[in-house]
Amino acid sequence: MKLKVYEYKNCSTCRNALKYLDSKKIEFEKKAIRETPPTKAELKKMLSYLGGDSKRLFNTSGGDYKELGLKDKLAKMSLDEQFELLSQNGNLVKRPFVLGEGFGLVGFKEEEWKATLPKK
């Protein structure tokens, strides 16, 4: 499975993550997160990699998150409701959102990526 990277071109964190992947010569498939958000199945898979903490799937600093008042609503929502929301609005998803064979990453922390990504 080729690495799948959901990203937003105007996001500096995403640009840094893509530069990192390029520097390590890691092949990946780029997906525009706003136009094609992760599917519910991909969100469920990522949640398993994040130890079940669904809040880590959300871009909590984003405007849509704040506008929807999710800080107060999230705890009362079912996982299915959260997955529905995330799969319909890529602005709500923490980015970059990266799925590989047997692992997933959200956000970009170089040390975490170094430890997780397959070595070339």
mmCIF file with all atom_site columns, C-alpha atoms in Angstrom:
data_model
loop_
_atom_site.group_PDB
_atom_site.id
_atom_site.type_symbol
_atom_site.label_atom_id
_atom_site.label_alt_id
_atom_site.label_comp_id
_atom_site.label_asym_id
_atom_site.label_entity_id
_atom_site.label_seq_id
_atom_site.pdbx_PDB_ins_code
_atom_site.Cartn_x
_atom_site.Cartn_y
_atom_site.Cartn_z
_atom_site.occupancy
_atom_site.B_iso_or_equiv
_atom_site.pdbx_formal_charge
_atom_site.auth_seq_id
_atom_site.auth_comp_id
_atom_site.auth_asym_id
_atom_site.auth_atom_id
_atom_site.pdbx_PDB_model_num
ATOM 1   C CA . MET A 1 1   ? 0.000   0.000  0.000  1.00 0.00 ? 1   MET A CA 1
ATOM 2   C CA . LYS A 1 2   ? 1.421   3.356  -1.038 1.00 0.00 ? 2   LYS A CA 1
ATOM 3   C CA . LEU A 1 3   ? 1.370   5.992  1.682  1.00 0.00 ? 3   LEU A CA 1
ATOM 4   C CA . LYS A 1 4   ? -1.787  8.102  1.419  1.00 0.00 ? 4   LYS A CA 1
ATOM 5   C CA . VAL A 1 5   ? -1.380  11.729 2.521  1.00 0.00 ? 5   VAL A CA 1
ATOM 6   C CA . TYR A 1 6   ? -4.435  13.929 2.936  1.00 0.00 ? 6   TYR A CA 1
ATOM 7   C CA . GLU A 1 7   ? -3.227  17.514 2.874  1.00 0.00 ? 7   GLU A CA 1
ATOM 8   C CA . TYR A 1 8   ? -4.214  21.114 2.234  1.00 0.00 ? 8   TYR A CA 1
ATOM 9   C CA . LYS A 1 9   ? -1.946  23.093 -0.086 1.00 0.00 ? 9   LYS A CA 1
ATOM 10  C CA . ASN A 1 10  ? -2.170  26.309 1.986  1.00 0.00 ? 10  ASN A CA 1
ATOM 11  C CA . CYS A 1 11  ? -1.219  24.534 5.215  1.00 0.00 ? 11  CYS A CA 1
ATOM 12  C CA . SER A 1 12  ? 2.416   25.118 6.203  1.00 0.00 ? 12  SER A CA 1
ATOM 13  C CA . THR A 1 13  ? 2.431   21.990 8.379  1.00 0.00 ? 13  THR A CA 1
ATOM 14  C CA . CYS A 1 14  ? 1.326   19.940 5.367  1.00 0.00 ? 14  CYS A CA 1
ATOM 15  C CA . ARG A 1 15  ? 4.001   21.518 3.179  1.00 0.00 ? 15  ARG A CA 1
ATOM 16  C CA . ASN A 1 16  ? 6.653   20.695 5.798  1.00 0.00 ? 16  ASN A CA 1
ATOM 17  C CA . ALA A 1 17  ? 5.404   17.106 5.992  1.00 0.00 ? 17  ALA A CA 1
ATOM 18  C CA . LEU A 1 18  ? 5.523   16.682 2.202  1.00 0.00 ? 18  LEU A CA 1
ATOM 19  C CA . LYS A 1 19  ? 9.049   18.146 2.095  1.00 0.00 ? 19  LYS A CA 1
ATOM 20  C CA . TYR A 1 20  ? 10.047  15.654 4.776  1.00 0.00 ? 20  TYR A CA 1
ATOM 21  C CA . LEU A 1 21  ? 8.637   12.727 2.760  1.00 0.00 ? 21  LEU A CA 1
ATOM 22  C CA . ASP A 1 22  ? 10.385  13.962 -0.384 1.00 0.00 ? 22  ASP A CA 1
ATOM 23  C CA . SER A 1 23  ? 13.698  14.326 1.480  1.00 0.00 ? 23  SER A CA 1
ATOM 24  C CA . LYS A 1 24  ? 13.405  10.698 2.644  1.00 0.00 ? 24  LYS A CA 1
ATOM 25  C CA . LYS A 1 25  ? 12.421  9.599  -0.886 1.00 0.00 ? 25  LYS A CA 1
ATOM 26  C CA . ILE A 1 26  ? 9.209   8.051  0.434  1.00 0.00 ? 26  ILE A CA 1
ATOM 27  C CA . GLU A 1 27  ? 6.572   7.586  -2.254 1.00 0.00 ? 27  GLU A CA 1
ATOM 28  C CA . PHE A 1 28  ? 3.103   8.816  -1.434 1.00 0.00 ? 28  PHE A CA 1
ATOM 29  C CA . GLU A 1 29  ? -0.262  9.578  -2.947 1.00 0.00 ? 29  GLU A CA 1
ATOM 30  C CA . LYS A 1 30  ? -1.433  13.127 -2.264 1.00 0.00 ? 30  LYS A CA 1
ATOM 31  C CA . LYS A 1 31  ? -5.137  13.754 -1.626 1.00 0.00 ? 31  LYS A CA 1
ATOM 32  C CA . ALA A 1 32  ? -6.732  17.185 -1.234 1.00 0.00 ? 32  ALA A CA 1
ATOM 33  C CA . ILE A 1 33  ? -8.341  16.912 2.207  1.00 0.00 ? 33  ILE A CA 1
ATOM 34  C CA . ARG A 1 34  ? -10.937 19.633 1.644  1.00 0.00 ? 34  ARG A CA 1
ATOM 35  C CA . GLU A 1 35  ? -12.192 18.201 -1.644 1.00 0.00 ? 35  GLU A CA 1
ATOM 36  C CA . THR A 1 36  ? -11.866 14.508 -0.726 1.00 0.00 ? 36  THR A CA 1
ATOM 37  C CA . PRO A 1 37  ? -11.912 14.009 3.050  1.00 0.00 ? 37  PRO A CA 1
ATOM 38  C CA . PRO A 1 38  ? -10.933 10.622 4.489  1.00 0.00 ? 38  PRO A CA 1
ATOM 39  C CA . THR A 1 39  ? -13.679 7.999  4.335  1.00 0.00 ? 39  THR A CA 1
ATOM 40  C CA . LYS A 1 40  ? -15.407 6.694  7.452  1.00 0.00 ? 40  LYS A CA 1
ATOM 41  C CA . ALA A 1 41  ? -13.421 3.451  7.081  1.00 0.00 ? 41  ALA A CA 1
ATOM 42  C CA . GLU A 1 42  ? -10.144 5.410  6.950  1.00 0.00 ? 42  GLU A CA 1
ATOM 43  C CA . LEU A 1 43  ? -11.180 7.484  9.970  1.00 0.00 ? 43  LEU A CA 1
ATOM 44  C CA . LYS A 1 44  ? -11.984 4.304  11.935 1.00 0.00 ? 44  LYS A CA 1
ATOM 45  C CA . LYS A 1 45  ? -8.630  2.813  10.978 1.00 0.00 ? 45  LYS A CA 1
ATOM 46  C CA . MET A 1 46  ? -6.818  5.992  12.054 1.00 0.00 ? 46  MET A CA 1
ATOM 47  C CA . LEU A 1 47  ? -8.703  6.012  15.347 1.00 0.00 ? 47  LEU A CA 1
ATOM 48  C CA . SER A 1 48  ? -7.319  2.547  16.104 1.00 0.00 ? 48  SER A CA 1
ATOM 49  C CA . TYR A 1 49  ? -3.784  3.906  15.567 1.00 0.00 ? 49  TYR A CA 1
ATOM 50  C CA . LEU A 1 50  ? -4.510  6.852  17.869 1.00 0.00 ? 50  LEU A CA 1
ATOM 51  C CA . GLY A 1 51  ? -5.511  4.662  20.796 1.00 0.00 ? 51  GLY A CA 1
ATOM 52  C CA . GLY A 1 52  ? -9.218  5.480  20.473 1.00 0.00 ? 52  GLY A CA 1
ATOM 53  C CA . ASP A 1 53  ? -8.885  9.221  21.169 1.00 0.00 ? 53  ASP A CA 1
ATOM 54  C CA . SER A 1 54  ? -11.303 10.646 18.587 1.00 0.00 ? 54  SER A CA 1
ATOM 55  C CA . LYS A 1 55  ? -10.513 14.257 19.498 1.00 0.00 ? 55  LYS A CA 1
ATOM 56  C CA . ARG A 1 56  ? -7.080  13.746 17.885 1.00 0.00 ? 56  ARG A CA 1
ATOM 57  C CA . LEU A 1 57  ? -8.840  13.311 14.525 1.00 0.00 ? 57  LEU A CA 1
ATOM 58  C CA . PHE A 1 58  ? -10.113 16.894 14.672 1.00 0.00 ? 58  PHE A CA 1
ATOM 59  C CA . ASN A 1 59  ? -8.418  20.108 13.584 1.00 0.00 ? 59  ASN A CA 1
ATOM 60  C CA . THR A 1 60  ? -9.259  21.828 16.874 1.00 0.00 ? 60  THR A CA 1
ATOM 61  C CA . SER A 1 61  ? -7.603  25.091 15.858 1.00 0.00 ? 61  SER A CA 1
ATOM 62  C CA . GLY A 1 62  ? -9.613  25.407 12.631 1.00 0.00 ? 62  GLY A CA 1
ATOM 63  C CA . GLY A 1 63  ? -12.376 27.898 11.964 1.00 0.00 ? 63  GLY A CA 1
ATOM 64  C CA . ASP A 1 64  ? -15.012 25.263 11.149 1.00 0.00 ? 64  ASP A CA 1
ATOM 65  C CA . TYR A 1 65  ? -14.350 23.468 14.453 1.00 0.00 ? 65  TYR A CA 1
ATOM 66  C CA . LYS A 1 66  ? -14.856 26.722 16.355 1.00 0.00 ? 66  LYS A CA 1
ATOM 67  C CA . GLU A 1 67  ? -17.870 27.856 14.287 1.00 0.00 ? 67  GLU A CA 1
ATOM 68  C CA . LEU A 1 68  ? -19.652 24.561 14.931 1.00 0.00 ? 68  LEU A CA 1
ATOM 69  C CA . GLY A 1 69  ? -18.929 24.803 18.666 1.00 0.00 ? 69  GLY A CA 1
ATOM 70  C CA . LEU A 1 70  ? -17.415 21.310 18.641 1.00 0.00 ? 70  LEU A CA 1
ATOM 71  C CA . LYS A 1 71  ? -15.316 21.975 21.746 1.00 0.00 ? 71  LYS A CA 1
ATOM 72  C CA . ASP A 1 72  ? -18.510 21.669 23.783 1.00 0.00 ? 72  ASP A CA 1
ATOM 73  C CA . LYS A 1 73  ? -20.404 19.199 21.554 1.00 0.00 ? 73  LYS A CA 1
ATOM 74  C CA . LEU A 1 74  ? -17.751 16.570 20.809 1.00 0.00 ? 74  LEU A CA 1
ATOM 75  C CA . ALA A 1 75  ? -17.992 14.694 24.125 1.00 0.00 ? 75  ALA A CA 1
ATOM 76  C CA . LYS A 1 76  ? -21.750 14.229 23.638 1.00 0.00 ? 76  LYS A CA 1
ATOM 77  C CA . MET A 1 77  ? -21.459 12.961 20.052 1.00 0.00 ? 77  MET A CA 1
ATOM 78  C CA . SER A 1 78  ? -21.286 9.279  19.139 1.00 0.00 ? 78  SER A CA 1
ATOM 79  C CA . LEU A 1 79  ? -18.315 8.020  17.134 1.00 0.00 ? 79  LEU A CA 1
ATOM 80  C CA . ASP A 1 80  ? -20.632 7.499  14.161 1.00 0.00 ? 80  ASP A CA 1
ATOM 81  C CA . GLU A 1 81  ? -21.727 11.134 14.340 1.00 0.00 ? 81  GLU A CA 1
ATOM 82  C CA . GLN A 1 82  ? -18.101 12.260 14.568 1.00 0.00 ? 82  GLN A CA 1
ATOM 83  C CA . PHE A 1 83  ? -17.079 10.088 11.598 1.00 0.00 ? 83  PHE A CA 1
ATOM 84  C CA . GLU A 1 84  ? -20.019 11.432 9.581  1.00 0.00 ? 84  GLU A CA 1
ATOM 85  C CA . LEU A 1 85  ? -18.977 15.019 10.292 1.00 0.00 ? 85  LEU A CA 1
ATOM 86  C CA . LEU A 1 86  ? -15.289 14.395 9.500  1.00 0.00 ? 86  LEU A CA 1
ATOM 87  C CA . SER A 1 87  ? -16.003 12.452 6.310  1.00 0.00 ? 87  SER A CA 1
ATOM 88  C CA . GLN A 1 88  ? -18.198 15.304 5.024  1.00 0.00 ? 88  GLN A CA 1
ATOM 89  C CA . ASN A 1 89  ? -15.954 18.252 5.959  1.00 0.00 ? 89  ASN A CA 1
ATOM 90  C CA . GLY A 1 90  ? -12.215 17.939 5.358  1.00 0.00 ? 90  GLY A CA 1
ATOM 91  C CA . ASN A 1 91  ? -11.615 21.253 7.150  1.00 0.00 ? 91  ASN A CA 1
ATOM 92  C CA . LEU A 1 92  ? -12.460 19.480 10.401 1.00 0.00 ? 92  LEU A CA 1
ATOM 93  C CA . VAL A 1 93  ? -9.810  16.772 9.961  1.00 0.00 ? 93  VAL A CA 1
ATOM 94  C CA . LYS A 1 94  ? -6.393  17.173 11.602 1.00 0.00 ? 94  LYS A CA 1
ATOM 95  C CA . ARG A 1 95  ? -3.824  17.453 8.859  1.00 0.00 ? 95  ARG A CA 1
ATOM 96  C CA . PRO A 1 96  ? -1.796  16.106 7.386  1.00 0.00 ? 96  PRO A CA 1
ATOM 97  C CA . PHE A 1 97  ? -3.706  12.841 7.760  1.00 0.00 ? 97  PHE A CA 1
ATOM 98  C CA . VAL A 1 98  ? -1.436  9.966  6.716  1.00 0.00 ? 98  VAL A CA 1
ATOM 99  C CA . LEU A 1 99  ? -2.298  6.295  6.324  1.00 0.00 ? 99  LEU A CA 1
ATOM 100 C CA . GLY A 1 100 ? 0.249   3.608  5.537  1.00 0.00 ? 100 GLY A CA 1
ATOM 101 C CA . GLU A 1 101 ? 0.497   -0.155 5.838  1.00 0.00 ? 101 GLU A CA 1
ATOM 102 C CA . GLY A 1 102 ? -0.203  -0.830 9.520  1.00 0.00 ? 102 GLY A CA 1
ATOM 103 C CA . PHE A 1 103 ? 0.165   2.760  10.790 1.00 0.00 ? 103 PHE A CA 1
ATOM 104 C CA . GLY A 1 104 ? -1.351  6.229  10.720 1.00 0.00 ? 104 GLY A CA 1
ATOM 105 C CA . LEU A 1 105 ? -0.191  9.735  11.598 1.00 0.00 ? 105 LEU A CA 1
ATOM 106 C CA . VAL A 1 106 ? -2.022  13.015 12.120 1.00 0.00 ? 106 VAL A CA 1
ATOM 107 C CA . GLY A 1 107 ? -0.235  16.335 12.236 1.00 0.00 ? 107 GLY A CA 1
ATOM 108 C CA . PHE A 1 108 ? 3.482   16.597 11.629 1.00 0.00 ? 108 PHE A CA 1
ATOM 109 C CA . LYS A 1 109 ? 6.023   16.026 14.358 1.00 0.00 ? 109 LYS A CA 1
ATOM 110 C CA . GLU A 1 110 ? 9.315   15.065 12.737 1.00 0.00 ? 110 GLU A CA 1
ATOM 111 C CA . GLU A 1 111 ? 10.469  12.805 15.594 1.00 0.00 ? 111 GLU A CA 1
ATOM 112 C CA . GLU A 1 112 ? 7.188   10.873 15.555 1.00 0.00 ? 112 GLU A CA 1
ATOM 113 C CA . TRP A 1 113 ? 7.351   10.517 11.776 1.00 0.00 ? 113 TRP A CA 1
ATOM 114 C CA . LYS A 1 114 ? 10.989  9.385  11.938 1.00 0.00 ? 114 LYS A CA 1
ATOM 115 C CA . ALA A 1 115 ? 10.061  6.686  14.452 1.00 0.00 ? 115 ALA A CA 1
ATOM 116 C CA . THR A 1 116 ? 6.932   5.540  12.590 1.00 0.00 ? 116 THR A CA 1
ATOM 117 C CA . LEU A 1 117 ? 7.593   5.716  8.853  1.00 0.00 ? 117 LEU A CA 1
ATOM 118 C CA . PRO A 1 118 ? 9.227   2.762  7.132  1.00 0.00 ? 118 PRO A CA 1
ATOM 119 C CA . LYS A 1 119 ? 12.987  3.163  6.615  1.00 0.00 ? 119 LYS A CA 1
ATOM 120 C CA . LYS A 1 120 ? 14.318  3.275  3.069  1.00 0.00 ? 120 LYS A CA 1
#
